[in-house]
XYZ file of C-alpha atoms in Angstrom:
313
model
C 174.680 117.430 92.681
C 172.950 114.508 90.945
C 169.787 113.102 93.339
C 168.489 109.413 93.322
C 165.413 110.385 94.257
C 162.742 112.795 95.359
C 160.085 113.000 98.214
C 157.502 115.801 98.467
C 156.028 117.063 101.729
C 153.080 119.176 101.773
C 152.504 121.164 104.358
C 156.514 120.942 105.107
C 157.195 124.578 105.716
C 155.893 124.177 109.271
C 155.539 122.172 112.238
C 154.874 118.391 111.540
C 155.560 118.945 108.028
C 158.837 120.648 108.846
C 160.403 118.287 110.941
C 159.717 115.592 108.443
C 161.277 117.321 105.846
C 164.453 118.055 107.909
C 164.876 114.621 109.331
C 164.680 112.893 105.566
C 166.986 115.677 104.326
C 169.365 115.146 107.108
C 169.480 111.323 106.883
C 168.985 111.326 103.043
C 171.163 114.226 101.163
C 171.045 112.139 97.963
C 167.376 112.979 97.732
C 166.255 116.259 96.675
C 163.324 117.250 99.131
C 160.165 119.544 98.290
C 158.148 121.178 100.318
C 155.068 122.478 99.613
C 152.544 124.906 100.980
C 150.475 127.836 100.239
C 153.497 130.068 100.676
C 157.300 129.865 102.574
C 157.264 132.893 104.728
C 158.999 131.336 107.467
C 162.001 130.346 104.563
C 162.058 127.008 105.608
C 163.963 125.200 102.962
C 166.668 128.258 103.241
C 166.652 127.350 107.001
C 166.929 123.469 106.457
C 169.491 123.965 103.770
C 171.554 126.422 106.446
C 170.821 123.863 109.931
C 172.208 121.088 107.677
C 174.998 122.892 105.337
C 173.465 121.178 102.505
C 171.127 122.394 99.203
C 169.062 119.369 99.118
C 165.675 121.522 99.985
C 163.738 123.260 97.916
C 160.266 124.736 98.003
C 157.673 124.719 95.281
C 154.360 126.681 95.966
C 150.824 124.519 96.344
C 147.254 125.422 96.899
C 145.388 121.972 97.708
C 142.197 124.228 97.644
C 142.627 125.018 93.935
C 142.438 121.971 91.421
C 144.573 124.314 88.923
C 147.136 125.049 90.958
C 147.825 121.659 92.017
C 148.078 120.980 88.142
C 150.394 123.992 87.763
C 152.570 122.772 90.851
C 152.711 119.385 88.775
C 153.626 120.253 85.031
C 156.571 122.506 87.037
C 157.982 119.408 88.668
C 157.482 117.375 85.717
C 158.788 120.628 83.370
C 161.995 119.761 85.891
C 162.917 116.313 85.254
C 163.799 115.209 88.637
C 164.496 112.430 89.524
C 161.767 109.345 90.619
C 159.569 109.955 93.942
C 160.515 107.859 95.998
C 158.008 109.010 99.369
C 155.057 111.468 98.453
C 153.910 112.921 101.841
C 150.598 114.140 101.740
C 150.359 115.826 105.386
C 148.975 119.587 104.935
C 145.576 119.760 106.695
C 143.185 122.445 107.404
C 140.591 123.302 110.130
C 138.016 125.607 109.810
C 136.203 126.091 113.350
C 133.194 128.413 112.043
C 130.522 128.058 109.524
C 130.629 125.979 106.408
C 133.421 127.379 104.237
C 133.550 126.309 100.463
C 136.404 126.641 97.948
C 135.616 129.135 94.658
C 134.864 125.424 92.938
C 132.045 124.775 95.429
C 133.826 122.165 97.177
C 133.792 122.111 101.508
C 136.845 123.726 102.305
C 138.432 121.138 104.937
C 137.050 118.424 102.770
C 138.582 120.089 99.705
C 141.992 120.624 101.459
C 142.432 117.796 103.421
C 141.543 115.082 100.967
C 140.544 116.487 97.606
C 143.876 118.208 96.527
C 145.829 115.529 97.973
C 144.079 112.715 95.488
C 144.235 115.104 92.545
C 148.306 115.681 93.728
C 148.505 111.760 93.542
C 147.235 111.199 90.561
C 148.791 113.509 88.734
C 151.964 112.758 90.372
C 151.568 108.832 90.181
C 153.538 108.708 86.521
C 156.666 109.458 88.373
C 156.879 107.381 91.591
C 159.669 105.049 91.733
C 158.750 101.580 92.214
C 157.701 100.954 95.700
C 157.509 104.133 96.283
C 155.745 105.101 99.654
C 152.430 107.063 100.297
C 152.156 108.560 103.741
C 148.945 110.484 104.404
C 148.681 112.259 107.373
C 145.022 111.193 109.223
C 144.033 111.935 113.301
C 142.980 110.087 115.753
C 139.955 112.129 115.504
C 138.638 109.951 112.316
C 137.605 107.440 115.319
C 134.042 107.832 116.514
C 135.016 105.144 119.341
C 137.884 107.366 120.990
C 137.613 110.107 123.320
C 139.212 112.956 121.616
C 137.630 116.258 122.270
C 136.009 116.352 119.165
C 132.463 115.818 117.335
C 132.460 112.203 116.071
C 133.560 111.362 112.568
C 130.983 110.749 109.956
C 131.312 109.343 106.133
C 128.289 109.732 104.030
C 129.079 109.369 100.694
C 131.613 111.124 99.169
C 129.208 113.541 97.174
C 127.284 114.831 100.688
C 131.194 115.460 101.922
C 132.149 117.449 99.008
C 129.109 119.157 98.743
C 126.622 119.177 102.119
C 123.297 118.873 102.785
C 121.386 121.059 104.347
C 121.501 119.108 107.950
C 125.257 118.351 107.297
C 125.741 122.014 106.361
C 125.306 122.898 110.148
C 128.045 120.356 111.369
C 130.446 122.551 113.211
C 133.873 122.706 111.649
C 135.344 120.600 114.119
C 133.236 117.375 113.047
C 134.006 118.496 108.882
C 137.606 117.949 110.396
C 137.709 114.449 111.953
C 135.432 113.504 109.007
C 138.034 114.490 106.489
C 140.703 112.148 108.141
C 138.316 109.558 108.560
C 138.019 109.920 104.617
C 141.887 110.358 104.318
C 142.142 106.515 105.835
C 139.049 105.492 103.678
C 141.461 106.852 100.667
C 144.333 105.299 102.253
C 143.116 101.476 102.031
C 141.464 102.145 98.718
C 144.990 102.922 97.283
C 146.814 100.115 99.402
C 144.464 98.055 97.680
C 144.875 99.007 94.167
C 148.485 98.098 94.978
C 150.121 101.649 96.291
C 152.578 101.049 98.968
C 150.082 103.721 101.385
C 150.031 104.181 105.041
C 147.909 106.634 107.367
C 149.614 108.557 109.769
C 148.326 110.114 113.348
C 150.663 112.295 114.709
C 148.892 112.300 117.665
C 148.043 116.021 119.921
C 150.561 118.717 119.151
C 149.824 121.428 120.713
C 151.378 124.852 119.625
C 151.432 123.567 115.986
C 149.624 126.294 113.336
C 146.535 123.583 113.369
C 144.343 125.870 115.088
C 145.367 128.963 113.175
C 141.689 129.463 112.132
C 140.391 129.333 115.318
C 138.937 132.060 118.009
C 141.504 134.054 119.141
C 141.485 132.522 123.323
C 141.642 129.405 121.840
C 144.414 129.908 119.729
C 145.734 131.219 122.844
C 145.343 128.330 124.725
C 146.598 126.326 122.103
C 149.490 128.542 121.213
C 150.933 128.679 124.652
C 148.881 127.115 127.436
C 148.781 123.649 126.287
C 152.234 122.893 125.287
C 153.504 123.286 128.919
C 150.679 121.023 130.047
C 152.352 118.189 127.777
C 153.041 115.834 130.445
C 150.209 116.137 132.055
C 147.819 115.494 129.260
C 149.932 112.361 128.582
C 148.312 111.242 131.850
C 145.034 112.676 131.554
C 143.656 112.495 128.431
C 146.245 109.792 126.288
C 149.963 109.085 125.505
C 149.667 109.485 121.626
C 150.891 113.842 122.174
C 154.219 115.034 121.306
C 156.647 117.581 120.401
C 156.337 118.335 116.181
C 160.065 117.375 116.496
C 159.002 114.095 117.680
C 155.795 112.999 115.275
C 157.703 114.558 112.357
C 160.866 111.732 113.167
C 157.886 109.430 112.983
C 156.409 110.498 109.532
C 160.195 110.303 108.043
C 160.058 106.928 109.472
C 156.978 105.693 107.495
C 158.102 107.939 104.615
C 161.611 106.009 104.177
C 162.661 103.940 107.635
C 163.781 100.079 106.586
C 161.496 98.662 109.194
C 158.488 99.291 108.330
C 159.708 98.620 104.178
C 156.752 96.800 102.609
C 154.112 97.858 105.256
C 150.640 99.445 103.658
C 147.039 99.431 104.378
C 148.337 99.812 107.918
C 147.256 102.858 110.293
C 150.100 104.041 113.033
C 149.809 106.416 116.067
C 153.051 107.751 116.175
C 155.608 105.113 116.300
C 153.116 102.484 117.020
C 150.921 99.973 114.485
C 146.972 100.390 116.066
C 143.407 99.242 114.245
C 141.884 102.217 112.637
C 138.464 103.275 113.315
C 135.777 100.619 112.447
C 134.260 103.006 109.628
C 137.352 102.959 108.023
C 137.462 99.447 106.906
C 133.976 99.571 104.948
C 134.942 98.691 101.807
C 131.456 100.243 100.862
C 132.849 103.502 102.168
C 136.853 103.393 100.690
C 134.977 102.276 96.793
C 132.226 105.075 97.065
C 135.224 107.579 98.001
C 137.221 106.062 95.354
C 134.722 106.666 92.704
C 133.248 109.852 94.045
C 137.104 111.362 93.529
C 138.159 110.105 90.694
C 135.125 110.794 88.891
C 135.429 114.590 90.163
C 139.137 115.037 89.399
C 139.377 113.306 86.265
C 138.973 115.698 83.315
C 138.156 113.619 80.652
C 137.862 109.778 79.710
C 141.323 109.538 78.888
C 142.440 111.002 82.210
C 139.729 109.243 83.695
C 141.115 105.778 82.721
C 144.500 107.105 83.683
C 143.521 107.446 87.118
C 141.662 104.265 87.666
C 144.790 102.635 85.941
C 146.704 104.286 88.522
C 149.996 104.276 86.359
């Protein structure tokens, strides 16, 4: 079959990322879909293909955590010819609970995963988006310092003390790395909406029993694994109505990704189904430029691909 188009998932071989993938494949089978992730054990494109009787799915390995495989993953797609992107979603994310974890390029892990690999996946994939082409990222409502969410409050220094801590910052607990990488994924968000990217940040809002906490202690896991999801109605009540099934958030990420109603939307943040103000951090201009810079001037490897990337196209 000849596709019109192509959207990429990451993270789309479980959970959020898997329910996105199989909505757009089911109300899209003209566009090939790829998901991407460290690895497919659970066979998740076979098992979209087989739910939907189609072969519109296919899965190409990516390891945000390793600038050269991200390149591999993108001179393979481009090595393919497919056709135009026409929704990139970049929704894997990492949590690491414990001490300060760093990639083998020196980079903080959750900072690496969560927002580094995702820029360099952009930029090397921006050639090949179709024109008005839609960038979803998926953020938290954790980024905002001002909500009650269970977690450490979000912090952006610059983008240098996030890739690479200082001493005090070095002794954050994992959980505040975490909602200060999707602060930065919104930061990164508006700094591409402005440069004239059609980009949108996502919270899916509490899912409990998704593979989120698969780095945490074991009871927590636990707790998270099995407990929580059968308190789901309760914790609507309790703590805030922005938690859902994976089923439902991931019907909510194919909306942004493709859905004609919010066509033409960006720089906008949504919690679920719903348009909300971000944090207040995240609409420092100060902070989105000095994030801006701070990546591109990592990623790029050379003045030529240096240009490229502030050029965007």
């Amino acid at each position: 079959m000849t596709y019109t188009g192509t959207v990429i998932v990451t993270g789309g071989t479980i959970n959020l990322g898997y329910h996105a993938a199989l909505h757009i494949a089911r109300e899209h089978p003209e566009y090939l879909v790829i998901i991407s992730s460290r690895s497919d054990r659970e066979h998740a494109a076979d098992t979209i293909n087989k739910t939907l009787g189609q072969k519109n799915t296919i899965f190409m390995q990516l390891d945000l955590a390793d600038t050269s495989n991200i390149r591999a993953y993108v001179k393979e797609f481009t090595s393919q010819n497919q056709p135009p992107i026409r929704a990139l979603l970049l929704n894997a994310g990492l949590q690491f609970p414990g001490r300060l974890q760093k990639t083998p390029e020196g980079i903080e892990s959750t900072f690496a995963v969560n927002h580094v690999g995702h820029a360099l996946l952009f930029h090397l994939l921006c050639p090949h988006l179709a024109p008005q082409a839609r960038v979803v990222v998926t953020s938290s409502g954790t980024h905002d310092a001002g909500r009650r969410t269970g977690l450490p409050p979000a912090v952006y220094t610059t983008g240098e003390e996030m890739a690479r801590p200082l001493p005090s910052a070095a002794a954050w607990p994992g959980r505040k790395r975490y909602a200060s990488s999707k602060l930065a994924n919104v930061l990164w968000t508006y700094a591409l909406a402005r440069r004239g990217i059609s980009a949108t940040a996502f919270d899916p809002g509490l899912m409990p029993g998704t593979g989120l906490a698969r780095e945490a202690h074991p009871a927590l896991r636990f707790l998270w694994m099995y407990v929580l999801p059968l308190l789901m109605p309760l914790l609507r009540v309790v703590v805030e109505d922005n938690i859902h099934t994976p089923q439902d958030s991931g019907a909510s990420l194919a909306r942004l990704a493709l859905g004609a109603d919010v066509e033409g939307l960006s720089g906008r943040y949504f919690a679920g189904r719903r348009e909300i103000p971000s944090s207040a951090d995240s609409y420092d201009e100060a902070k989105q430029e000095d994030l801006w810079r701070w990546t591109v001037g990592y990623l790029a490897r050379d003045g030529e691909e240096r240009a490229r990337f502030e050029a965007l196209r």
